Every structure is written in C-alpha cells, then in structure tokens.
Short mmCIF file of C-alpha atoms and ligand atoms in Angstrom, two decimals:
data_model
loop_
_atom_site.label_atom_id
_atom_site.label_comp_id
_atom_site.label_asym_id
_atom_site.label_seq_id
_atom_site.Cartn_x
_atom_site.Cartn_y
_atom_site.Cartn_z
CA MET A 9 105.93 139.45 119.28
CA THR A 10 103.26 140.67 121.41
CA ASP A 11 99.43 139.44 121.48
CA ALA A 12 97.26 142.95 119.49
CA GLN A 13 100.44 142.53 117.44
CA SER A 14 99.95 138.46 116.52
CA ALA A 15 96.40 139.25 115.87
CA HIS A 16 97.52 142.72 114.12
CA LEU A 17 99.41 140.84 111.57
CA ALA A 18 96.64 138.09 111.35
CA ALA A 19 94.23 140.95 110.27
CA THR A 20 96.64 142.71 107.40
CA ALA A 21 96.53 138.98 106.71
CA SER A 22 93.45 138.96 106.26
CA THR A 23 93.67 141.72 104.09
CA ALA A 24 96.40 140.67 102.05
CA TYR A 25 94.67 137.13 100.99
CA GLN A 26 91.21 138.74 100.33
CA SER A 27 92.11 140.62 98.15
CA ALA A 28 94.76 139.41 95.94
CA LEU A 29 92.15 135.81 95.72
CA GLU A 30 88.97 138.24 94.18
CA VAL A 31 91.27 140.17 91.88
CA ILE A 32 93.06 136.19 90.97
CA ALA A 33 88.59 135.49 90.67
CA ALA A 34 88.08 138.16 88.31
CA VAL A 35 90.82 136.89 85.88
CA GLU A 36 89.85 132.85 86.69
CA PRO A 37 88.46 131.61 88.98
CA ARG A 38 88.32 128.39 89.09
CA ILE A 39 91.92 129.70 90.56
CA ALA A 40 90.63 131.35 93.30
CA GLU A 41 88.62 128.59 94.70
CA ALA A 42 90.38 126.46 93.83
CA THR A 43 92.70 128.03 95.97
CA ARG A 44 90.62 128.83 98.68
CA LYS A 45 89.50 125.52 98.42
CA GLU A 46 92.51 124.26 99.22
CA LEU A 47 93.45 126.55 102.54
CA ALA A 48 89.81 125.06 104.02
CA ASP A 49 91.64 120.91 102.92
CA GLN A 50 95.02 121.71 105.42
CA ARG A 51 92.80 123.44 107.25
CA SER A 52 90.32 120.01 108.02
CA SER A 53 93.19 117.93 107.80
CA LEU A 54 95.88 116.21 109.73
CA LYS A 55 98.71 116.84 107.81
CA LEU A 56 100.98 114.06 108.93
CA ILE A 57 103.72 113.59 105.26
CA ALA A 58 106.73 114.20 106.87
CA SER A 59 108.12 116.55 103.92
CA GLU A 60 106.06 118.82 104.23
CA ASN A 61 104.62 122.33 106.78
CA TYR A 62 103.07 124.94 107.30
CA ALA A 63 105.40 128.21 105.63
CA SER A 64 103.76 131.43 107.23
CA PRO A 65 101.85 134.44 105.64
CA ALA A 66 105.50 136.50 105.44
CA THR A 67 106.53 133.99 103.44
CA LEU A 68 103.88 133.18 101.71
CA LEU A 69 102.68 136.85 101.09
CA THR A 70 106.63 137.78 99.69
CA MET A 71 106.02 135.45 97.43
CA GLY A 72 103.07 136.50 95.84
CA THR A 73 105.13 139.44 93.86
CA TRP A 74 106.71 140.98 90.90
CA LEU A 75 109.67 139.83 91.12
CA SER A 76 108.63 136.70 89.79
CA ASP A 77 108.56 138.58 86.89
CA LYS A 78 112.45 139.43 86.75
CA TYR A 79 115.68 137.12 84.97
CA ALA A 80 118.42 136.79 86.92
CA GLU A 81 120.75 134.22 85.53
CA GLY A 82 123.61 134.53 86.31
CA THR A 83 124.98 135.43 90.45
CA VAL A 84 124.91 137.81 92.91
CA GLY A 85 126.92 140.46 90.79
CA HIS A 86 127.31 139.05 87.80
CA ARG A 87 124.82 138.01 86.05
CA PHE A 88 123.61 137.76 82.49
CA TYR A 89 120.97 140.11 82.74
CA ALA A 90 120.94 144.26 83.05
CA ALA A 91 119.14 145.66 86.49
CA CYS A 92 119.62 143.50 88.52
CA GLN A 93 120.14 145.11 91.61
CA ASN A 94 117.37 144.15 93.84
CA VAL A 95 117.63 140.22 92.82
CA ASP A 96 120.86 141.49 94.31
CA THR A 97 119.69 142.33 97.27
CA VAL A 98 117.48 139.16 97.78
CA GLU A 99 120.02 136.78 97.05
CA SER A 100 122.77 138.46 99.47
CA LEU A 101 119.95 139.06 101.93
CA ALA A 102 119.23 134.99 100.90
CA ALA A 103 121.71 133.53 101.48
CA GLU A 104 123.66 135.45 104.69
CA HIS A 105 120.48 134.28 106.69
CA ALA A 106 122.06 131.02 105.28
CA ARG A 107 125.61 131.16 106.51
CA GLU A 108 124.45 132.39 110.24
CA LEU A 109 121.91 130.18 110.97
CA PHE A 110 123.99 126.92 110.02
CA GLY A 111 127.42 128.75 110.06
CA ALA A 112 128.32 127.95 106.84
CA PRO A 113 130.86 128.89 104.38
CA TYR A 114 129.54 129.20 101.58
CA ALA A 115 125.05 128.91 100.47
CA TYR A 116 123.55 128.79 97.69
CA VAL A 117 120.13 130.11 97.52
CA GLN A 118 119.31 129.37 93.60
CA PRO A 119 117.97 125.53 93.39
CA HIS A 120 114.64 125.23 92.66
CA SER A 121 113.74 122.00 94.80
CA GLY A 122 115.85 119.94 96.94
CA ILE A 123 116.46 117.35 93.16
CA ASP A 124 117.35 120.78 91.78
CA ALA A 125 120.14 121.01 94.53
CA ASN A 126 121.20 118.32 94.63
CA LEU A 127 122.84 117.65 90.63
CA VAL A 128 123.71 121.75 90.97
CA ALA A 129 126.34 119.39 93.71
CA PHE A 130 127.52 116.91 92.09
CA TRP A 131 127.96 118.95 89.37
CA SER A 132 130.19 120.99 91.33
CA ILE A 133 131.95 117.96 93.03
CA LEU A 134 131.92 116.59 89.21
CA ALA A 135 133.80 120.43 87.87
CA HIS A 136 135.54 120.39 90.99
CA ARG A 137 137.73 117.05 91.71
CA VAL A 138 137.16 115.47 87.91
CA GLU A 139 137.38 118.90 85.53
CA MET A 140 140.01 120.55 86.94
CA PRO A 141 142.82 117.79 87.55
CA ALA A 142 141.34 116.62 83.47
CA LEU A 143 141.78 119.99 81.78
CA GLU A 144 146.10 120.60 83.58
CA LYS A 145 146.04 117.64 81.40
CA TYR A 146 145.20 118.44 78.29
CA GLY A 147 147.24 122.04 78.78
CA VAL A 148 144.73 123.97 78.70
CA LYS A 149 143.08 126.69 80.81
CA GLY A 150 139.77 126.59 80.39
CA VAL A 151 136.92 124.37 79.08
CA ASN A 152 136.16 126.77 75.53
CA ASP A 153 139.88 125.57 74.31
CA LEU A 154 138.89 121.84 74.62
CA SER A 155 138.78 120.81 71.19
CA GLU A 156 135.82 117.82 69.89
CA ALA A 157 138.78 114.80 70.81
CA ASP A 158 139.58 116.39 74.79
CA TRP A 159 135.03 116.69 75.34
CA GLU A 160 134.59 112.90 73.88
CA SER A 161 137.43 112.28 77.18
CA LEU A 162 136.63 114.51 79.05
CA ARG A 163 132.90 113.12 79.09
CA ALA A 164 134.50 109.54 79.34
CA GLU A 165 136.51 110.21 82.84
CA PHE A 166 132.92 112.67 84.89
CA GLY A 167 130.26 109.33 83.38
CA GLY A 168 133.24 107.02 84.96
CA GLN A 169 132.84 107.96 88.59
CA ARG A 170 130.80 106.26 91.41
CA LEU A 171 128.52 107.29 93.52
CA LEU A 172 127.75 105.86 97.38
CA GLY A 173 123.87 106.30 98.76
CA MET A 174 121.59 105.24 100.72
CA ALA A 175 119.67 102.53 99.75
CA LEU A 176 115.78 103.89 97.89
CA ASP A 177 114.21 101.46 100.47
CA ALA A 178 116.49 101.27 103.53
CA GLY A 179 114.81 105.25 103.43
CA GLY A 180 117.79 106.52 101.49
CA HIS A 181 116.43 109.23 98.08
CA LEU A 182 115.85 108.78 94.28
CA THR A 183 118.59 110.86 93.49
CA HIS A 184 121.88 109.05 95.94
CA GLY A 185 122.76 106.76 93.31
CA PHE A 186 118.61 104.78 92.93
CA ARG A 187 119.90 103.46 89.64
CA PRO A 188 116.20 104.56 87.18
CA ASN A 189 117.25 108.17 88.61
CA ILE A 190 119.52 110.29 86.91
CA SER A 191 122.21 109.79 90.24
CA GLY A 192 121.87 106.54 89.57
CA LYS A 193 122.81 106.75 85.78
CA MET A 194 124.96 109.49 85.85
CA PHE A 195 127.32 107.38 87.49
CA HIS A 196 128.94 103.95 88.51
CA GLN A 197 126.19 103.84 91.90
CA GLN A 198 126.26 101.24 94.77
CA GLN A 199 124.09 101.44 97.78
CA TYR A 200 124.37 100.95 101.22
CA GLY A 201 121.08 99.33 103.84
CA THR A 202 120.41 99.39 107.09
CA ASP A 203 121.26 96.39 109.75
CA PRO A 204 118.68 93.71 109.00
CA VAL A 205 117.70 92.73 111.95
CA THR A 206 117.94 96.47 113.43
CA GLY A 207 116.63 98.57 110.75
CA LEU A 208 119.60 101.17 111.49
CA LEU A 209 122.76 102.15 109.91
CA ASP A 210 125.71 100.20 110.56
CA TYR A 211 128.63 102.27 109.26
CA ASP A 212 131.15 99.19 109.13
CA VAL A 213 129.19 97.70 106.65
CA VAL A 214 129.39 101.31 105.22
CA ALA A 215 132.50 101.84 105.58
CA ALA A 216 133.88 98.42 104.42
CA LYS A 217 131.86 99.31 101.40
CA ALA A 218 133.59 102.52 100.72
CA ARG A 219 136.73 100.88 100.70
CA GLU A 220 135.57 98.78 97.99
CA PHE A 221 134.25 100.61 95.95
CA LYS A 222 135.81 104.28 96.10
CA PRO A 223 133.98 106.04 95.69
CA LEU A 224 133.95 109.97 94.95
CA VAL A 225 131.08 110.74 96.03
CA LEU A 226 129.18 108.96 99.54
CA VAL A 227 125.97 110.93 99.96
CA ALA A 228 124.80 110.66 103.68
CA GLY A 229 121.87 112.32 104.25
CA TYR A 230 118.16 110.50 103.67
CA SER A 231 114.48 111.62 103.42
CA ALA A 232 112.02 108.14 105.18
CA TYR A 233 114.74 106.48 107.90
CA PRO A 234 114.36 107.83 111.80
CA ARG A 235 117.28 108.33 113.56
CA ARG A 236 119.81 110.64 113.49
CA VAL A 237 123.18 110.04 111.14
CA ASN A 238 126.37 110.19 112.65
CA PHE A 239 128.19 113.05 110.20
CA ALA A 240 131.13 112.56 111.88
CA LYS A 241 131.29 109.11 111.29
CA MET A 242 129.89 109.93 107.92
CA ARG A 243 132.99 112.11 107.41
CA GLU A 244 135.61 109.71 108.61
CA ILE A 245 134.14 107.01 105.94
CA ALA A 246 134.81 109.57 103.01
CA ASP A 247 138.43 111.31 104.34
CA GLU A 248 139.80 107.47 104.17
CA VAL A 249 138.36 106.31 100.80
CA GLY A 250 139.30 109.32 99.46
CA ALA A 251 135.86 110.68 98.19
CA THR A 252 134.28 113.71 98.60
CA LEU A 253 130.39 113.70 101.65
CA MET A 254 127.98 115.29 100.48
CA VAL A 255 124.73 114.98 102.77
CA ASP A 256 121.59 115.57 101.90
CA MET A 257 119.73 116.70 105.12
CA ALA A 258 116.58 118.42 103.01
CA HIS A 259 114.57 116.41 105.30
CA PHE A 260 115.91 117.48 109.60
CA ALA A 261 117.34 120.75 108.20
CA GLY A 262 115.11 121.96 110.46
CA LEU A 263 116.18 120.31 113.03
CA VAL A 264 120.03 121.66 112.75
CA ALA A 265 118.56 125.12 112.26
CA GLY A 266 117.05 124.41 115.20
CA LYS A 267 120.47 123.80 117.51
CA VAL A 268 118.49 119.67 118.21
CA PHE A 269 120.80 117.90 115.96
CA THR A 270 124.37 119.48 117.00
CA GLY A 271 127.95 118.32 117.93
CA ASP A 272 128.49 115.06 114.95
CA GLU A 273 123.88 115.48 114.24
CA ASN A 274 125.23 117.74 112.49
CA PRO A 275 125.94 117.78 108.52
CA VAL A 276 126.92 121.08 107.80
CA PRO A 277 131.02 121.40 109.59
CA PHE A 278 131.52 117.80 108.81
CA ALA A 279 130.30 117.87 105.03
CA HIS A 280 132.17 118.83 102.01
CA ILE A 281 128.80 119.83 100.36
CA THR A 282 125.30 120.53 101.53
CA THR A 283 121.93 120.16 100.04
CA THR A 284 118.65 120.97 101.24
CA THR A 285 115.05 121.48 100.82
CA THR A 286 113.61 124.94 102.42
CA HIS A 287 109.74 123.96 102.66
CA LYS A 288 110.02 120.87 104.87
CA SER A 289 111.16 120.47 108.10
CA LEU A 290 112.91 124.41 107.99
CA ARG A 291 109.10 125.31 107.72
CA GLY A 292 110.43 127.69 104.10
CA PRO A 293 108.60 128.47 100.21
CA ARG A 294 108.62 125.22 98.08
CA GLY A 295 113.17 124.91 96.99
CA GLY A 296 116.39 124.00 96.38
CA MET A 297 119.99 125.30 99.29
CA VAL A 298 123.20 124.43 98.14
CA LEU A 299 125.90 124.62 101.24
CA ALA A 300 129.32 123.84 101.08
CA GLN A 301 132.53 124.62 101.81
CA GLU A 302 134.91 127.67 100.63
CA GLU A 303 136.65 125.62 98.45
CA PHE A 304 133.41 123.90 96.31
CA ALA A 305 131.96 127.94 96.21
CA ALA A 306 133.09 128.34 93.49
CA ASP A 307 131.38 125.56 91.23
CA VAL A 308 128.43 125.73 93.30
CA ASP A 309 128.40 129.34 92.50
CA ARG A 310 128.17 128.44 88.28
CA GLY A 311 124.74 126.64 89.36
CA CYS A 312 122.91 128.49 87.06
CA PRO A 313 123.49 128.46 83.88
CA MET A 314 125.05 125.32 83.80
CA VAL A 315 122.49 123.37 85.87
CA LEU A 316 119.08 125.70 86.63
CA GLY A 317 117.35 127.59 84.94
CA GLY A 318 116.38 131.19 85.99
CA PRO A 319 116.99 131.68 89.94
CA LEU A 320 113.49 132.08 91.34
CA SER A 321 113.48 136.08 92.76
CA HIS A 322 110.36 136.15 94.78
CA VAL A 323 111.56 132.24 96.03
CA MET A 324 115.11 133.53 97.05
CA ALA A 325 113.27 136.87 98.87
CA ALA A 326 111.16 133.49 100.71
CA LYS A 327 114.00 131.64 101.74
CA ALA A 328 115.54 135.31 103.03
CA VAL A 329 112.07 135.68 105.16
CA ALA A 330 111.52 132.04 106.24
CA LEU A 331 115.48 131.93 106.53
CA ALA A 332 115.10 135.08 108.92
CA GLU A 333 112.45 133.83 111.65
CA ALA A 334 113.96 130.50 111.74
CA ARG A 335 117.27 132.30 112.93
CA GLN A 336 114.62 133.59 116.12
CA PRO A 337 114.67 131.32 119.18
CA SER A 338 111.38 131.04 119.44
CA PHE A 339 112.93 128.59 115.81
CA GLN A 340 114.39 126.07 118.50
CA THR A 341 111.69 125.78 120.67
CA TYR A 342 110.06 124.39 117.36
CA ALA A 343 112.61 122.23 115.79
CA GLN A 344 113.15 120.68 118.89
CA ASN A 345 109.01 120.16 119.41
CA ILE A 346 109.44 118.13 116.63
CA ALA A 347 111.27 116.17 117.33
CA ASP A 348 109.73 114.79 120.67
CA ASN A 349 106.05 114.87 118.99
CA ALA A 350 108.36 112.18 117.47
CA LYS A 351 108.74 110.42 119.93
CA SER A 352 104.52 110.69 121.23
CA LEU A 353 103.58 109.53 118.03
CA ALA A 354 105.94 106.82 118.44
CA GLU A 355 105.35 106.16 121.41
CA GLY A 356 102.29 105.89 121.19
CA PHE A 357 101.71 103.44 118.26
CA LEU A 358 104.60 101.36 121.00
CA THR A 359 101.86 100.86 122.90
CA ARG A 360 99.55 99.47 121.01
CA ASP A 361 101.12 97.03 119.72
CA ALA A 362 101.87 98.45 115.95
CA THR A 363 105.31 97.68 114.26
CA LEU A 364 107.75 101.19 113.53
CA VAL A 365 111.56 100.54 111.39
CA THR A 366 113.97 100.81 113.95
CA GLY A 367 111.85 100.11 116.93
CA GLY A 368 111.04 104.01 117.18
CA THR A 369 112.41 107.04 116.50
CA ASP A 370 115.16 110.20 117.62
CA ASN A 371 114.75 112.21 114.67
CA HIS A 372 110.92 114.03 113.26
CA ILE A 373 109.92 110.75 110.86
CA VAL A 374 107.41 107.65 111.87
CA LEU A 375 108.30 104.27 109.87
CA LEU A 376 105.31 102.64 110.68
CA ASP A 377 105.52 98.95 109.18
CA VAL A 378 101.45 97.80 108.30
CA ALA A 379 101.82 93.93 107.51
CA SER A 380 101.01 92.97 110.33
CA TYR A 381 97.51 94.80 109.85
CA GLY A 382 97.63 92.65 106.78
CA LEU A 383 97.36 95.81 104.46
CA THR A 384 100.49 96.84 101.93
CA GLY A 385 101.00 100.51 102.26
CA ARG A 386 98.67 101.98 99.21
CA GLN A 387 95.98 100.29 101.06
CA ALA A 388 97.05 102.21 104.69
CA GLU A 389 97.18 105.31 102.59
CA SER A 390 94.42 105.22 101.08
CA ALA A 391 91.96 104.17 104.42
CA LEU A 392 93.60 106.58 106.52
CA LEU A 393 92.79 109.21 103.31
CA ASP A 394 89.20 107.96 103.87
CA ALA A 395 89.06 109.37 107.83
CA GLY A 396 91.19 112.68 106.73
CA VAL A 397 94.69 111.10 107.89
CA VAL A 398 96.63 112.74 105.11
CA THR A 399 99.98 110.83 105.10
CA ASN A 400 102.22 108.46 102.91
CA ARG A 401 103.23 104.57 101.96
CA ASN A 402 106.24 104.03 101.40
CA SER A 403 108.83 101.32 101.24
CA VAL A 404 110.36 99.44 104.58
CA PRO A 405 113.92 98.04 103.93
CA ASN A 406 113.26 95.05 101.69
CA ASP A 407 110.19 95.95 100.94
CA PRO A 408 108.17 92.44 99.49
CA ASN A 409 105.69 94.85 97.75
CA GLY A 410 107.30 96.61 96.00
CA ALA A 411 108.06 100.44 96.02
CA TRP A 412 104.13 101.47 94.14
CA TYR A 413 102.02 99.58 96.74
CA THR A 414 105.01 99.56 99.70
CA THR A 415 104.75 98.19 103.50
CA GLY A 416 105.49 101.65 105.03
CA VAL A 417 102.77 104.28 105.95
CA ARG A 418 105.84 107.51 107.33
CA LEU A 419 104.91 109.43 109.55
CA GLY A 420 105.72 112.88 110.40
CA THR A 421 105.90 115.73 112.85
CA PRO A 422 107.21 118.83 111.62
CA ALA A 423 103.66 120.56 110.42
CA LEU A 424 101.00 118.95 113.10
CA THR A 425 103.86 120.87 116.15
CA THR A 426 103.97 124.61 113.99
CA ARG A 427 99.78 123.56 114.80
CA GLY A 428 100.67 123.73 118.18
CA PHE A 429 99.71 120.06 118.76
CA GLY A 430 101.26 118.23 122.10
CA HIS A 431 102.35 114.34 123.49
CA ASP A 432 99.01 114.37 124.11
CA GLU A 433 97.00 115.13 120.34
CA PHE A 434 100.59 112.53 118.51
CA ASP A 435 99.39 110.23 121.43
CA LYS A 436 95.84 110.55 120.73
CA VAL A 437 97.38 111.10 116.48
CA ALA A 438 98.06 107.22 117.43
CA GLU A 439 95.57 105.23 118.22
CA MET A 440 93.40 106.91 115.27
CA ILE A 441 96.15 105.39 113.15
CA VAL A 442 95.91 102.19 115.07
CA ASP A 443 91.97 102.41 114.83
CA VAL A 444 91.47 102.88 111.48
CA LEU A 445 94.32 100.37 110.27
CA SER A 446 92.68 97.43 112.59
CA ASN A 447 89.41 98.38 110.90
CA THR A 448 90.07 98.07 107.38
CA THR A 449 90.96 94.80 105.32
CA PRO A 450 92.33 94.50 101.76
CA GLY A 451 90.10 94.03 98.87
CA THR A 452 89.97 92.11 95.70
CA ASN A 453 89.83 93.15 92.42
CA LYS A 454 87.38 93.48 89.67
CA ALA A 455 87.84 90.16 89.02
CA GLY A 456 87.62 88.80 92.95
CA ALA A 457 91.25 88.10 92.55
CA PRO A 458 93.28 89.90 96.60
CA SER A 459 94.25 93.43 94.81
CA LYS A 460 97.32 95.76 96.51
CA ALA A 461 95.12 98.78 96.35
CA THR A 462 92.04 98.10 97.15
CA TYR A 463 90.02 97.48 100.36
CA ASN A 464 87.27 97.90 103.39
CA LEU A 465 87.32 100.05 105.74
CA ALA A 466 84.23 98.44 108.12
CA ASP A 467 81.61 101.51 108.88
CA GLY A 468 81.39 104.15 111.12
CA VAL A 469 85.03 104.51 111.44
CA ALA A 470 85.84 107.31 109.00
CA GLU A 471 82.99 109.11 110.63
CA LYS A 472 84.62 109.01 114.44
CA VAL A 473 88.18 108.99 113.26
CA LYS A 474 87.17 112.39 111.35
CA SER A 475 85.57 114.18 114.07
CA GLN A 476 87.74 113.14 116.67
CA SER A 477 90.43 114.59 114.47
CA ALA A 478 88.53 118.03 114.43
CA GLU A 479 89.11 117.91 118.28
CA MET A 480 92.16 118.65 117.85
CA LEU A 481 92.05 120.78 114.88
CA ASP A 482 89.86 123.56 116.03
CA LYS A 483 91.98 123.43 119.71
CA HIS A 484 94.51 123.92 116.54
CA PRO A 485 94.38 126.65 113.82
CA LEU A 486 95.84 126.53 110.71
CA TYR A 487 96.97 129.98 111.26
CA PRO A 488 94.67 131.81 113.34
CA GLY A 489 92.66 135.29 112.63
CA LEU A 490 93.29 134.44 109.59
CA GLU A 491 89.83 134.82 107.92
CA LEU A 492 89.18 133.22 104.43
N1 LIG B 15 109.14 114.35 97.94
C1 LIG B 15 110.21 114.11 99.51
C2 LIG B 15 109.47 113.84 100.34
O1 LIG B 15 108.22 113.16 99.99
O2 LIG B 15 110.73 113.05 100.88
C3 LIG B 15 111.48 113.86 98.70
O3 LIG B 15 112.02 114.29 97.64
#
C-alpha cells in the first residue's frame, strides 16, 4: 500500500469512528467516553501484556455491524436457523483463510475464545475416540438410540479419561488440566513441568509420564513459557502411548502464521487438533479457532450447539479480515520482528543483571523473576503500572508466592512490535523496567506486617519513566492518522 493510500484509509477510519462515537453518545455517552478513553490509555502506555495486541482498523470496524444480529447455530450449509446465506459466506471465507494460512486440512472459526476452542477440542476428542466405539459396543446407531442405562455407562467412560498437560506454573494454561479448571475436573489429569535447573521442557520426562499415565489427550502449548517446543517430539510421544495430540498455540499462532516457527516447531502438521485464539500474536479480533486433521473434522464441526452458543458472525467476519492480513508477506516481517524484539528485551534485562526464567527467550515472551528485587509479581506489576508500563504478574516454576501474588512478571513483544518498536526501544524498555523495580520496596499491611501486595515506589521514578516512554510512544503512534 502506498503512503497516500494509507493516509486516505486513516482519514476514512477517523470519520467512521468519529461518527460511530457520536451515534453511541446520543444513547449512552458514558460508553462513548470510556471507548475514547481506552484508546487514549492504550496510546499513552507501554503495552507489554504478552497476550494482547492492536488489531487493524479494518478488523475492528468489521466487528461493528449487523452481522451481530444473526443467529446461525450449526455450521455452513447446515444451520438450525433460516436465512444464514451471508453468515455462510463469512464463515466459509474465514475458514478458507485459516486453512490456507496454516496449511490445515480443516478449520473451525466459531469459538468465542481460546477456552471455548479448547472445550470444543476436548469434546471432539472424547466424541471421536470414546463415544463411537462405545456406541458400537451398545449396538446402537447414534446417541438418540441410547437408553438411560447406556447413558450412565457412557458418562462413566467419558469421565474415566486421562489428560496430560503442562503445569500452570511451568507456563501451561488453566485449560491444560489445572486441577480447579473444568479440564482438570472432566479428565483424570496429570501435569508435566520443566527442568528444575534449566527451566526447559524435558521431552524424556514428558515421555516417561505419558508411558506411565497413558493419557487419551496429550496437551502441548503454553501461555507463559518463553521457549519454542518441538512438536514432532510431542507427536512421537503421543503416538507411542496412543494419545491424541492437542496443541494450544493461542500465544504463538502469529509466529506460526508468520513462518517464524517452521518444521518441528510448527504444530499444525503434527497435532491431531490445534487450537488458538485470534487476538494475541495473530493480531485479529478477540476470539478462538480450531484447526484439525480430517478425521476430527466432523466432530469439531458439531462444536455449536454441542459446546458453544450461537456463533458471533460479526467476529467471524473480522477473523476473515485479520487472517487475510496475516496472509500478506508483511505479516512474516512482523512475526520475525516480534521474536527479534523479544531477544532484544531479554538481552536488555540480562545485561542489567535481571533474572529470567530459562535465562532468555526464543519466542515472544520474557518471564522476569522479580525475587531478586525482593518483590512479589503483584507488587512489581502495580509499581510498573504506576509508571505507565502495562504487564501482568505470572507464576514462575514452583512459585513460592502462589498464583495470586506470584514471583514473576510476564512480558510480551507483539503489541509494541505492531507500533513499530525495534531493538533500541526494547533495550530502553528493559532499562526502564529495571529502574522501576530497583526503586520499589515491599510495603506493609494496615497492622504493619509485611505485605505481598503493597509497595513503595521511590519519588520521581514513575514520572521519569513515563516521560521516557512518551518519547518512544510519540515516535511510534498507535493507529497513525486516526484522529480521535
Ligand atoms: N488470558 C490469556 C493470557 O493472558 O495468556 C490466556 O487465557
């Protein structure tokens, strides 16, 4: 796109948003105001939350239409509602872009979130691997022919299945079998962690656990592990024990789409089912998606209404737009920049004697262990926020402070890379974060006892860091040309 075309589109988007906010304000001005303020806040802060990004105006505008008004339970060409012809077009296009982008035999674009996508995957694996043999065993054709007694027995079979996933404090997700999550309740679960010394995944340990536990589902993927995964090895492990390999690539889908993760690091050819969100490194609308090998397609297709409510047609449309963007060559440059910038950020910390889980990164995540500053993750997150640096606290392996206070701060580069930040800026960001944390001390509670939540940030540091950020943020504006 030429500079003149970009400027024209930015001016058009400005008019569209200004008009939209005027229409909204006529009904509920406080919502228009909060929407404007959110943009101002995002423009003026350093967004380092690893799971967030900035979707394009085209993607965002696509979500604000009457496609939202249509019910379309079912799937393309097989709906429980009439008049779904345009939703069929939207869903087909989104699925086609997803298949082409990821080289997947099948794509299901209805899930409303990553957790929904994982639930669809679990449902599909149970339905495909457990229900059908069970039905044959009961001598019936379909679930409608089952007697109450058969249902009891089927429930017992579904309930007796096993799942092995990455532990939450090692970087796995809640839905990977974390005990209090539904995934840890619907399956007998076990978790694999990381090496206590290196912090890295040890495939021999995963294999040994899998051999002993014999899971139906082996889950790979992470939301706070700063390293790449060899999915060929994970598939070997799954095959050896007869497990279905499910990969949750919610965090790194953009790095797969942008061909930074190729070969054994690309999960799609190896996983039976791959799930993702669309709004993280993939830079699309908030939502989820399931990619599957052909044998699981029919079961995944029944995600709605078996697991999901009616599809959000306006969001599926926005997924199609964002996926079309991700198929452009420029997205590959963007994805490589995400990974390069994460390295710059990690190096910036290491040269300033900070402690990083696994000692660095080779994806988009840097996991900072803040114990050396005498802080909890909660204190660090709050002090950084005071200085306009938006991060989220996160557990580190075997976290002594638990999942609420934590000992880590998770940082990610997708959002600021979208703004155009590069090596020097990320080095500066590391310097600023170290400045804040070195000048923060733990506070006390009302009774004067040590607290894991309160903190004291030395005078003047927040202001200094904010003015340093402002310089960089001004140089790399969010939505350049968008006047709001
Ligand atoms: N909330 C997402 C994240 O921040 O990684 C995962 O669900």
